[in-house]
């Protein structure tokens, strides 16, 4: 047997084992209390964050296991918000810029609670057909402004049904626009999503591993991140 054939067989075996373990972990969720399920989801999310957005080959099967375990019926919907005019976007950009100096460092990015313009935007977005039956749970300006700023792979609050990301501004760096949102499929593949200013992505953030690739030199990104859930 050739070396290439042995490597291919080993790769297939590893992939199958990763999928099977992921399915076993997924079925385990049904046997747990909501509190236990939330804890397990947090553990898996932290493990994925440790693997990173560009996993080395030995880690790819681990990422596949976590993605298979966490991902339910995925939603990945992107569009420009019709109700958000250019004036609205510029008002958001100004509010985000004014508040930037007050943002606090959180891991590898900067966070700031939204001002009145962003809060109004959240409720406008809440009228979207995918979101109108849900209630806003969290909204946050998120800044990536220093070279290397990024968001590790994670899942959102287990109590949220859908998440949304609105691109407020993306300043091109010396190497162009290299930072983008990433979302991991149940098969462990990493999808890159480049949003233009004023464009929004709605997705199942509580059951889809996602993050952001690092910004390059002189590159800056500002987004409004939101989660929506059932009830008040």
Coordinates of C-alpha atoms in Angstrom, one line a residue:
X1 CA 0.0 0.0 0.0
X2 CA 1.4 3.4 -1.0
X3 CA 2.1 6.1 1.6
X4 CA -0.5 8.4 0.0
X5 CA -3.2 5.6 0.3
X6 CA -2.4 5.0 3.9
X7 CA -2.6 8.8 4.6
X8 CA -6.0 9.0 2.9
X9 CA -7.3 6.0 4.8
X10 CA -6.1 7.5 8.1
X11 CA -7.8 10.8 7.2
X12 CA -11.1 9.1 6.4
X13 CA -11.0 7.1 9.6
X14 CA -10.2 10.2 11.6
X15 CA -13.0 12.1 10.0
X16 CA -15.5 9.3 10.6
X17 CA -14.5 9.1 14.2
X18 CA -14.8 12.9 14.7
X19 CA -18.3 12.8 13.2
X20 CA -19.4 9.9 15.3
X21 CA -18.2 11.5 18.5
X22 CA -19.9 14.7 17.5
X23 CA -23.2 12.8 17.0
X24 CA -22.8 11.1 20.4
X25 CA -22.2 14.5 22.1
X26 CA -25.2 16.0 20.3
X27 CA -27.5 13.2 21.5
X28 CA -26.2 13.7 25.0
X29 CA -27.7 17.2 25.0
X30 CA -31.2 15.7 25.0
X31 CA -30.4 13.8 28.3
X32 CA -29.2 16.9 30.1
X33 CA -31.0 19.6 32.1
X34 CA -31.0 23.1 30.6
X35 CA -28.3 24.1 33.0
X36 CA -26.2 21.1 32.2
X37 CA -26.7 21.6 28.5
X38 CA -25.6 25.2 28.8
X39 CA -22.5 24.1 30.7
X40 CA -21.6 21.5 28.1
X41 CA -22.1 24.1 25.3
X42 CA -19.8 26.5 27.1
X43 CA -17.1 23.8 27.5
X44 CA -17.2 22.9 23.8
X45 CA -17.2 26.6 22.8
X46 CA -14.1 27.3 25.0
X47 CA -12.4 24.2 23.4
X48 CA -13.2 25.6 19.9
X49 CA -11.8 29.0 20.9
X50 CA -8.6 27.3 21.9
X51 CA -8.3 25.5 18.5
X52 CA -8.6 28.8 16.7
X53 CA -9.9 29.9 13.3
X54 CA -7.0 28.2 11.4
X55 CA -6.7 24.8 13.0
X56 CA -3.6 22.8 12.4
X57 CA -4.2 19.5 10.6
X58 CA -4.2 17.3 13.9
X59 CA -6.9 19.7 15.3
X60 CA -9.2 19.6 12.4
X61 CA -11.0 16.5 13.5
X62 CA -11.5 18.0 17.0
X63 CA -13.1 21.1 15.4
X64 CA -15.3 18.8 13.3
X65 CA -16.4 17.0 16.5
X66 CA -17.4 20.2 18.2
X67 CA -19.2 21.6 15.2
X68 CA -21.2 18.4 14.8
X69 CA -22.1 18.4 18.4
X70 CA -23.2 22.0 18.6
X71 CA -24.8 22.8 15.2
X72 CA -28.6 22.3 14.9
X73 CA -30.6 23.5 11.9
X74 CA -28.3 26.3 10.7
X75 CA -29.6 29.7 9.6
X76 CA -27.2 31.9 7.6
X77 CA -29.0 34.9 6.0
X78 CA -27.4 38.1 4.7
X79 CA -28.8 41.3 3.3
X80 CA -28.8 45.1 3.2
X81 CA -31.4 46.5 5.7
X82 CA -33.9 48.3 3.5
X83 CA -35.1 50.3 6.5
X84 CA -31.6 51.6 7.2
X85 CA -30.9 54.6 5.0
X86 CA -27.4 56.0 4.3
X87 CA -28.1 58.8 6.8
X88 CA -29.0 56.2 9.4
X89 CA -25.7 54.4 8.7
X90 CA -23.7 57.6 8.9
X91 CA -25.4 58.4 12.3
X92 CA -24.5 55.0 13.6
X93 CA -20.9 55.5 12.4
X94 CA -20.7 58.8 14.2
X95 CA -22.2 57.4 17.4
X96 CA -19.8 54.4 17.3
X97 CA -16.8 56.8 16.6
X98 CA -17.8 59.1 19.5
X99 CA -18.0 56.2 22.0
X100 CA -14.9 54.4 20.8
X101 CA -12.6 55.9 23.5
X102 CA -15.0 54.5 26.2
X103 CA -15.0 50.9 24.9
X104 CA -13.5 48.3 27.3
X105 CA -11.1 45.6 26.3
X106 CA -12.6 42.1 26.1
X107 CA -10.1 39.4 25.2
X108 CA -8.9 40.5 21.7
X109 CA -11.5 43.2 20.8
X110 CA -13.2 46.2 22.3
X111 CA -16.9 46.4 23.5
X112 CA -19.3 49.3 24.2
X113 CA -22.9 49.3 25.1
X114 CA -25.0 50.9 22.4
X115 CA -26.2 54.5 22.5
X116 CA -29.7 55.7 21.5
X117 CA -29.0 55.5 17.8
X118 CA -27.9 51.9 18.0
X119 CA -30.8 51.0 20.3
X120 CA -33.2 52.4 17.7
X121 CA -31.4 50.4 15.0
X122 CA -31.8 47.2 17.0
X123 CA -35.5 47.6 17.2
X124 CA -35.7 48.4 13.5
X125 CA -33.8 45.2 12.8
X126 CA -36.2 43.4 15.2
X127 CA -38.9 43.9 12.6
X128 CA -37.1 41.6 10.2
X129 CA -39.3 38.6 9.2
X130 CA -36.7 36.2 10.8
X131 CA -36.6 38.2 14.0
X132 CA -40.0 39.8 14.6
X133 CA -41.3 36.9 16.9
X134 CA -38.2 37.3 19.1
X135 CA -37.0 39.8 21.7
X136 CA -33.7 41.7 21.6
X137 CA -31.5 40.2 24.4
X138 CA -28.1 41.8 23.9
X139 CA -26.6 44.5 21.6
X140 CA -23.0 45.7 21.6
X141 CA -20.7 47.9 19.6
X142 CA -17.6 45.7 18.9
X143 CA -14.4 47.3 17.7
X144 CA -11.4 45.7 16.1
X145 CA -8.9 48.5 15.8
X146 CA -5.4 47.2 16.7
X147 CA -3.4 44.9 14.5
X148 CA -4.2 41.3 15.6
X149 CA -7.6 42.1 17.2
X150 CA -9.9 39.2 16.5
X151 CA -12.7 37.1 18.0
X152 CA -12.0 33.5 18.8
X153 CA -14.4 30.8 17.8
X154 CA -17.4 30.5 20.2
X155 CA -21.2 30.2 20.4
X156 CA -23.5 32.8 21.8
X157 CA -25.8 32.8 24.8
X158 CA -27.7 29.4 24.8
X159 CA -30.9 31.3 25.6
X160 CA -30.7 33.2 22.3
X161 CA -32.4 31.9 19.2
X162 CA -30.8 34.0 16.5
X163 CA -27.8 36.4 16.3
X164 CA -27.2 39.3 14.0
X165 CA -24.1 41.2 12.9
X166 CA -24.4 44.6 11.2
X167 CA -21.3 46.0 9.6
X168 CA -21.0 49.6 10.5
X169 CA -17.6 50.4 9.1
X170 CA -14.6 48.6 7.7
X171 CA -11.4 50.6 7.1
X172 CA -9.0 49.1 4.7
X173 CA -5.5 48.4 6.1
X174 CA -2.1 48.3 4.5
X175 CA -2.8 44.8 3.3
X176 CA -6.4 45.5 2.2
X177 CA -9.5 44.1 4.0
X178 CA -8.2 40.8 5.5
X179 CA -10.5 40.5 8.5
X180 CA -13.9 38.8 8.1
X181 CA -16.5 36.9 10.0
X182 CA -16.1 33.1 10.0
X183 CA -18.7 30.4 10.6
X184 CA -18.0 26.7 11.0
X185 CA -20.2 24.2 9.2
X186 CA -21.3 20.9 10.9
X187 CA -18.6 19.3 8.8
X188 CA -15.9 21.4 10.4
X189 CA -15.3 23.6 7.3
X190 CA -14.6 27.3 8.0
X191 CA -16.7 29.7 5.9
X192 CA -15.6 33.3 5.4
X193 CA -18.2 36.0 5.3
X194 CA -17.2 39.5 4.1
X195 CA -19.9 42.1 4.9
X196 CA -20.0 45.5 3.3
X197 CA -20.9 48.6 5.3
X198 CA -24.7 48.5 6.0
X199 CA -24.9 44.8 5.3
X200 CA -26.2 42.4 8.0
X201 CA -25.9 38.7 8.7
X202 CA -28.5 36.8 10.7
X203 CA -27.5 33.3 11.9
X204 CA -27.9 30.7 14.6
X205 CA -25.2 32.1 16.8
X206 CA -26.0 29.9 19.8
X207 CA -25.4 26.7 17.8
X208 CA -23.0 27.8 15.2
X209 CA -19.3 28.2 15.9
X210 CA -18.3 31.7 14.7
X211 CA -15.6 34.3 15.2
X212 CA -13.6 36.9 13.3
X213 CA -10.2 36.7 11.6
X214 CA -7.6 39.2 12.9
X215 CA -7.4 42.7 11.5
X216 CA -4.2 43.6 9.7
X217 CA -2.0 46.6 10.0
X218 CA -4.0 49.9 10.0
X219 CA -7.2 47.9 9.3
X220 CA -10.2 48.7 11.5
X221 CA -13.7 47.1 11.8
X222 CA -16.7 48.3 13.8
X223 CA -19.8 46.1 14.0
X224 CA -23.1 46.1 16.0
X225 CA -23.6 42.6 17.4
X226 CA -27.0 41.5 18.5
X227 CA -28.8 38.4 19.9
X228 CA -32.5 37.7 20.0
X229 CA -34.5 35.2 22.0
X230 CA -38.0 34.1 23.0
X231 CA -39.9 35.8 25.8
X232 CA -39.2 39.2 27.5

